[in-house]
Tab-separated table of C-alpha atoms in Angstrom:
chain	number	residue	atom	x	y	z
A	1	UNK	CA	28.156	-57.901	38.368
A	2	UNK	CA	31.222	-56.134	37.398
A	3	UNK	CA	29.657	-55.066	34.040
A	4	UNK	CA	26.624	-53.471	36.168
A	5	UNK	CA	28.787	-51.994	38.691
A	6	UNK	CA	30.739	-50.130	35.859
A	7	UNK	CA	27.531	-49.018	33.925
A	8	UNK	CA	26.214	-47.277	36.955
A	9	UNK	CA	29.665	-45.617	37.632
A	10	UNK	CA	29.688	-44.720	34.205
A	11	UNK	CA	26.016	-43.264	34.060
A	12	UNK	CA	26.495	-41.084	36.986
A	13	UNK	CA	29.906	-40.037	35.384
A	14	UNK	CA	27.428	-38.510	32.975
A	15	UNK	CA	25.071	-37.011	34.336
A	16	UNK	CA	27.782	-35.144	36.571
A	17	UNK	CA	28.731	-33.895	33.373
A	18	UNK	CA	25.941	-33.087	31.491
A	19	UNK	CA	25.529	-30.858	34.735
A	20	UNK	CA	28.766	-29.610	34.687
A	21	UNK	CA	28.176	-28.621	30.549
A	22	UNK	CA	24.652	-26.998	31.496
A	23	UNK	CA	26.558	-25.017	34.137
A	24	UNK	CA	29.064	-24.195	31.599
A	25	UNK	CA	26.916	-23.092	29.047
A	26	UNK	CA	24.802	-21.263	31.530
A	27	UNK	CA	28.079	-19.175	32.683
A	28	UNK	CA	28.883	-18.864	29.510
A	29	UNK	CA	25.196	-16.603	28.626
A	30	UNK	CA	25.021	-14.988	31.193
A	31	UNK	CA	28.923	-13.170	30.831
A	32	UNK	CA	28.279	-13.052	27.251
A	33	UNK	CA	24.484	-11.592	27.749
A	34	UNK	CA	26.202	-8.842	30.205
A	35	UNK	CA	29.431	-7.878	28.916
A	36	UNK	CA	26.738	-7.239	25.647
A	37	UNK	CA	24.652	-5.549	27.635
A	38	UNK	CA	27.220	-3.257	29.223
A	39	UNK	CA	28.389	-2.246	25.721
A	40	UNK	CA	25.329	-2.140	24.618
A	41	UNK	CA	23.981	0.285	26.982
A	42	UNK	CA	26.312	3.040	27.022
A	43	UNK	CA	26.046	2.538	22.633
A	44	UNK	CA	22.200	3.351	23.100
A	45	UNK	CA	22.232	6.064	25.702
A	46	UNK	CA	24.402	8.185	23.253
A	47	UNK	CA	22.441	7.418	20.676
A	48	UNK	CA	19.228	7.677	22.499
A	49	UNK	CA	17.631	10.829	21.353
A	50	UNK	CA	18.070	10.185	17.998
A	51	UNK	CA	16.734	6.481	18.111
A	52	UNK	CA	13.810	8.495	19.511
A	53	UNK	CA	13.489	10.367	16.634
A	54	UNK	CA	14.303	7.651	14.241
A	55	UNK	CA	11.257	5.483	15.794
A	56	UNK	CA	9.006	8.204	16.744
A	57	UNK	CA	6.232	7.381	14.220
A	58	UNK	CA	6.528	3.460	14.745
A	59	UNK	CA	3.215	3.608	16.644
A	60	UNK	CA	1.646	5.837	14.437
A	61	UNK	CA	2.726	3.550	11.804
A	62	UNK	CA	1.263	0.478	13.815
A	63	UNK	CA	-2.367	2.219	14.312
A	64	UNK	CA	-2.229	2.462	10.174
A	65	UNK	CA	-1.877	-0.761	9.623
A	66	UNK	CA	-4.685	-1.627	12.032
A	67	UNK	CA	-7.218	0.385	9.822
A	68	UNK	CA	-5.311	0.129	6.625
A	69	UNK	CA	-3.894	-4.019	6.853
A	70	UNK	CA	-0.504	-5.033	5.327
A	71	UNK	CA	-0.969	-8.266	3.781
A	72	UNK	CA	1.010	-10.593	2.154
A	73	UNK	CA	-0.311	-10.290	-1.526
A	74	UNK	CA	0.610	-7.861	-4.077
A	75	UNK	CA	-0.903	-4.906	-4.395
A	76	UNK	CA	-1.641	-2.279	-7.381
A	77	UNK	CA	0.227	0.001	-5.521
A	78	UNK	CA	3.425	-0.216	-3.735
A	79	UNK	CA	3.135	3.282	-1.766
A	80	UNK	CA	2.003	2.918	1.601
A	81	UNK	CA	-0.433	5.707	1.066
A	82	UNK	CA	-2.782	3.895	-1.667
A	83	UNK	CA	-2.700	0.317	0.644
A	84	UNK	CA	-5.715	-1.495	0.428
A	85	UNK	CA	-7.722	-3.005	3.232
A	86	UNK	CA	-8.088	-6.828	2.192
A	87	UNK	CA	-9.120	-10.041	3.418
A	88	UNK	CA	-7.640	-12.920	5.109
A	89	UNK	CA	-5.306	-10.032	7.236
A	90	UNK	CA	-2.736	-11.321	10.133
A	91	UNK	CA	-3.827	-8.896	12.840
A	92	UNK	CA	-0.329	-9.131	14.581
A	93	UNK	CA	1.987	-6.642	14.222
A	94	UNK	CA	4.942	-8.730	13.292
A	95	UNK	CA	8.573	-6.929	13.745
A	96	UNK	CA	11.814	-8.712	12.914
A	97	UNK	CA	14.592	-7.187	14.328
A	98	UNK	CA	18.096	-7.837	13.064
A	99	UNK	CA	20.768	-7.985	15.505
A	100	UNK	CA	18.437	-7.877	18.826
A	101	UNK	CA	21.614	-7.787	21.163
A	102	UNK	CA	20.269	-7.043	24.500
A	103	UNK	CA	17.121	-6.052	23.498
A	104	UNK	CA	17.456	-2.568	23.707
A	105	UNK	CA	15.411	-1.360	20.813
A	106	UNK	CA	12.655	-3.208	22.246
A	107	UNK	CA	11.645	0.170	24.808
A	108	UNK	CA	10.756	2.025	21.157
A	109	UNK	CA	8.404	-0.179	19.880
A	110	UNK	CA	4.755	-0.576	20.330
A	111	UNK	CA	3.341	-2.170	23.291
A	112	UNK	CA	2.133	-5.731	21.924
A	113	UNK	CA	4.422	-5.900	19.092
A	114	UNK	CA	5.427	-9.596	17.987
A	115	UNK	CA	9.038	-9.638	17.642
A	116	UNK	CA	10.989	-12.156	15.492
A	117	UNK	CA	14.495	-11.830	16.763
A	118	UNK	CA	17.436	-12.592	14.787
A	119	UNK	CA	21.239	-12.610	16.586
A	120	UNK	CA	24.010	-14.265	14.278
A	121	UNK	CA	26.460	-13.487	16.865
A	122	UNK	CA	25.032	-15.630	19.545
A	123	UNK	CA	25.717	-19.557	19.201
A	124	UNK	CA	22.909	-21.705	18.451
A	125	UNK	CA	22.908	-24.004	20.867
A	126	UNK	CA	22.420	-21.551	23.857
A	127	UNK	CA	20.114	-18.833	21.775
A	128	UNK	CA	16.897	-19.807	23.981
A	129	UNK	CA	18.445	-19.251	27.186
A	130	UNK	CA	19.993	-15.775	26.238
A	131	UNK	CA	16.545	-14.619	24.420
A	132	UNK	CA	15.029	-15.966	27.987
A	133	UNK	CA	17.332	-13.217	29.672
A	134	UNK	CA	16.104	-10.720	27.030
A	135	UNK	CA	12.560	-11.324	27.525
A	136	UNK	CA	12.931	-11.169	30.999
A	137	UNK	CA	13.180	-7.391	30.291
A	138	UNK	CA	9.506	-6.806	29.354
A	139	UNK	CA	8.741	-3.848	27.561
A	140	UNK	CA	5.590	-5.118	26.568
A	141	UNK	CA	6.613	-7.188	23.473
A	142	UNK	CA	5.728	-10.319	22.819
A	143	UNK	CA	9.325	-12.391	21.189
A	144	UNK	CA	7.372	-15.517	18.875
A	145	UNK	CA	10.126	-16.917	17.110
A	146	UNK	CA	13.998	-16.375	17.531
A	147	UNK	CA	16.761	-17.279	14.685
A	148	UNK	CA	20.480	-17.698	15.003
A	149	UNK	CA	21.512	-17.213	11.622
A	150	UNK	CA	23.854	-14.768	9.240
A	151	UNK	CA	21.485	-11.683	8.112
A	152	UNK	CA	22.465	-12.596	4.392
A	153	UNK	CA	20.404	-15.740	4.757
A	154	UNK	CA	16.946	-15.141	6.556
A	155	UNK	CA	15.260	-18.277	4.556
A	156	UNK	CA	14.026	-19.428	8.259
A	157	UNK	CA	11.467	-16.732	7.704
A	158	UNK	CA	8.655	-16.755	5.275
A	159	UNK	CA	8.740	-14.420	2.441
A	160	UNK	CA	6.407	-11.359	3.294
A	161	UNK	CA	5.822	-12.059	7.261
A	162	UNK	CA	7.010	-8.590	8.875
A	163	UNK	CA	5.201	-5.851	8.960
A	164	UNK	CA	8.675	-4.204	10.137
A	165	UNK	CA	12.306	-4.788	9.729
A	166	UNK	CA	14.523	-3.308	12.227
A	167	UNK	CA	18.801	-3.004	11.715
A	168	UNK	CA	20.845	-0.964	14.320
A	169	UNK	CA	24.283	-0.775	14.303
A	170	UNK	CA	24.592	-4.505	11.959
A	171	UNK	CA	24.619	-3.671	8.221
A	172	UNK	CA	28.460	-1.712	9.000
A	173	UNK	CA	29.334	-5.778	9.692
A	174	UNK	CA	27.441	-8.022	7.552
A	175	UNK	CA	29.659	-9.985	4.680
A	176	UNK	CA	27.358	-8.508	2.095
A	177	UNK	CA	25.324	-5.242	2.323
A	178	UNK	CA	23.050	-5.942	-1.272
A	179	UNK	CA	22.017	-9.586	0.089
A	180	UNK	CA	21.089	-8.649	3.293
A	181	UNK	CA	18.789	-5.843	2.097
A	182	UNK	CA	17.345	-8.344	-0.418
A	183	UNK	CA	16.474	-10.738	2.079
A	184	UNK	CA	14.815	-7.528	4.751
A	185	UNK	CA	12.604	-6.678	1.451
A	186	UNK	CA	11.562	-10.071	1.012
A	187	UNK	CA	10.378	-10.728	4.074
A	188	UNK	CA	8.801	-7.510	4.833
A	189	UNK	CA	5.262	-7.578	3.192
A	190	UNK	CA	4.260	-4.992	0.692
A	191	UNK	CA	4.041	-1.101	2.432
A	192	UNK	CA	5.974	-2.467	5.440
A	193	UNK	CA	8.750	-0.297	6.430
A	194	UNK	CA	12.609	-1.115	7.189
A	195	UNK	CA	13.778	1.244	10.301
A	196	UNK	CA	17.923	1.821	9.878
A	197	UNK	CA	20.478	3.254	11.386
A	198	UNK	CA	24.241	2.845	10.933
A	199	UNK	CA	27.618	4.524	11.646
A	200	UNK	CA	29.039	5.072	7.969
A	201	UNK	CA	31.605	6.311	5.659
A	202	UNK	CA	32.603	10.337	6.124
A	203	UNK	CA	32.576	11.242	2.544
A	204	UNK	CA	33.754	14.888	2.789
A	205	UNK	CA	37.752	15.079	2.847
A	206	UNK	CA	38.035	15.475	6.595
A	207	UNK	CA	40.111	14.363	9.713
A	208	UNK	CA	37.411	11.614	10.952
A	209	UNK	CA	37.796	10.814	6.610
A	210	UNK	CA	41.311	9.384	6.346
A	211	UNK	CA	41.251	8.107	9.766
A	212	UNK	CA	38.551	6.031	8.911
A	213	UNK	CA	40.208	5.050	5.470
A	214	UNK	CA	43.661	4.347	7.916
A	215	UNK	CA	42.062	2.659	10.178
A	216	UNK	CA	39.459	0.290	8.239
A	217	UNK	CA	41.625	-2.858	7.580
A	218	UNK	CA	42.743	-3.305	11.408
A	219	UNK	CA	38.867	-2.518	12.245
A	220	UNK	CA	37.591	-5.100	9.785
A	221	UNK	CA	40.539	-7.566	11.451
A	222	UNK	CA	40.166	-7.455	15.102
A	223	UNK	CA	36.584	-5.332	15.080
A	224	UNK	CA	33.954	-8.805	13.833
A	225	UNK	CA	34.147	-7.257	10.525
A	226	UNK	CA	32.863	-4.165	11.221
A	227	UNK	CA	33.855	-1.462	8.495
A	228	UNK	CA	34.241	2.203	8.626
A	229	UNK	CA	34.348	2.954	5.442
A	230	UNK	CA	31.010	1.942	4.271
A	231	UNK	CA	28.547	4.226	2.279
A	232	UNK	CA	25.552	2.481	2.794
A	233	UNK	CA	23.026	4.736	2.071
A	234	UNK	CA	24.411	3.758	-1.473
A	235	UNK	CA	23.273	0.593	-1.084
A	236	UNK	CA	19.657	1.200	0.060
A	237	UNK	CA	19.334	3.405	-2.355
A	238	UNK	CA	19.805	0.589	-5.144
A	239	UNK	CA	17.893	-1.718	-3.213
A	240	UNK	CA	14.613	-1.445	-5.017
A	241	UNK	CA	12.558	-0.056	-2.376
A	242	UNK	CA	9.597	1.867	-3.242
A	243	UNK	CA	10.384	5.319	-1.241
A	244	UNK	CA	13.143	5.894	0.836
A	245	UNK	CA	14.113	8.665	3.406
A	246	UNK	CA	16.992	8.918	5.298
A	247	UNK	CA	19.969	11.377	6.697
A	248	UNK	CA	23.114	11.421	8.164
A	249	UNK	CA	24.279	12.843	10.917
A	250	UNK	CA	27.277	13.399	13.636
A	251	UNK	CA	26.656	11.369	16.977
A	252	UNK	CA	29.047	13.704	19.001
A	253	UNK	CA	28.793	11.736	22.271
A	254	UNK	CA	30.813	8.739	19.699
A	255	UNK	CA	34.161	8.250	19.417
A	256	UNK	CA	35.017	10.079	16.155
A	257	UNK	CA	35.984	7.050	13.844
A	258	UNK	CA	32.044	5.900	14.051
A	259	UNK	CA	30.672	9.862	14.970
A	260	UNK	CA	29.204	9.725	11.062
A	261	UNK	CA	25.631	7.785	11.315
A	262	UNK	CA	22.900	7.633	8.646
A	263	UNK	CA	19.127	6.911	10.070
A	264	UNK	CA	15.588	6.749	7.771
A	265	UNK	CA	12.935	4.187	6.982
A	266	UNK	CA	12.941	2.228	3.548
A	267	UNK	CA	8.973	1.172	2.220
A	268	UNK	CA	8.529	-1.491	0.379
């Protein structure tokens, strides 16, 4: 009797507290989700005209694919003007963003787009419910598959899958520029196009120059890694993609130490 008496007190113990955790972890989304979001916001709406200029031909690019298919097998050609239409051809057009945050590239890309979303920052145990929020923003895109995972290792996505890679504002904190850029032309297919932009080194001898070279280590400390000092147009350069275009530019509405950006598209 006693033994029942205690396994009932002892069951409702925990379900009270698997409440109390979902609660918890609940709480714990949705202040994460909008102190992200707040951030997030005010990053984009400075940066707004020139992400509209950096994804301008995105739909453009979309239609082409339509007529002219990416597929996963190797081509003759690796420029996107000599792509052949071929058989067996996913008819989605598959984007895989890097670093989805908020969500709040999602407004600049085609209506109908199948999004594979990719957040290391968020833990993995409460990823669904903060994509949930996301999605809950519409936009017209259509989020398949979701992965919590360091950029540098994207191995829960099959090699040649997105028609698009998109990275905003990530590669400045990633451990390792060279792997991560690996792993976006692997799993973009061949003519798919990488969409970039990034806050980056100020080469020129300047003020914003040796503030940025002053200010780096305590950045990289208390800033989740993120570096000021990095010339990573270098780095897609190297990268063995088969054209890429890019330039850099001043955000002026930015706080000076990351007012140097560098935008363009990489093909594969």
């Amino acid at each position: 009797m006693a033994a029942g008496i205690f396994g009932f007190i002892f069951y409702i113990f925990s379900l009270i507290w698997s409440l109390i955790v979902a609660l918890i972890g609940r709480i714990y989304c949705w202040i994460w989700f909008n102190i992200l979001s707040v951030n997030m916001v005010k990053y984009d709406k400075r940066l707004e005209e020139h992400k509209l200029e950096l994804f301008a031909d995105l739909a453009d690019f979309k239609e082409d694919t339509e007529v002219y298919p990416i597929t996963p097998v190797v081509q003759q050609s690796r420029s996107p003007s000599r792509r052949k239409q071929q058989t067996a051809v996913d008819d989605k057009f598959t984007i895989l963003e890097i670093g989805v945050g908020w969500g709040g590239n999602f407004r600049y890309f085609p209506e109908g787009s199948d999004i594979i979303a990719v957040e290391p920052t968020f833990p993995k145990e409460r990823f669904a419910e903060y994509l949930a929020m996301i999605h809950s923003h519409g936009h017209g895109v259509q989020i398949s598959k979701v992965v919590a995972t360091d950029p540098e290792d994207l191995s829960q996505v099959e090699t040649e899958t997105a028609d698009v890679v998109v990275c905003t504002k990530v590669l400045s904190n990633v451990r390792n520029v060279d792997q991560v850029l690996q792993e976006i032309r692997r799993v973009l297919k061949t003519g798919g196009r990488f969409y970039f932009m990034e806050h980056v080194f100020q080469p020129e001898r300047s003020f914003t120059h040796y503030t940025q070279r002053l200010l780096n280590p305590l950045q990289v400390k208390f800033g989740d890694n993120c570096h000021l000092t990095r010339e990573t147009w270098k780095n897609i350069d190297k990268a063995g993609f088969a054209e890429v275009r890019y330039k850099r530019f001043s955000a002026y509405k930015m706080p000076s130490i990351i007012r140097p950006h560098l935008m363009g598209t990489a093909t594969k």
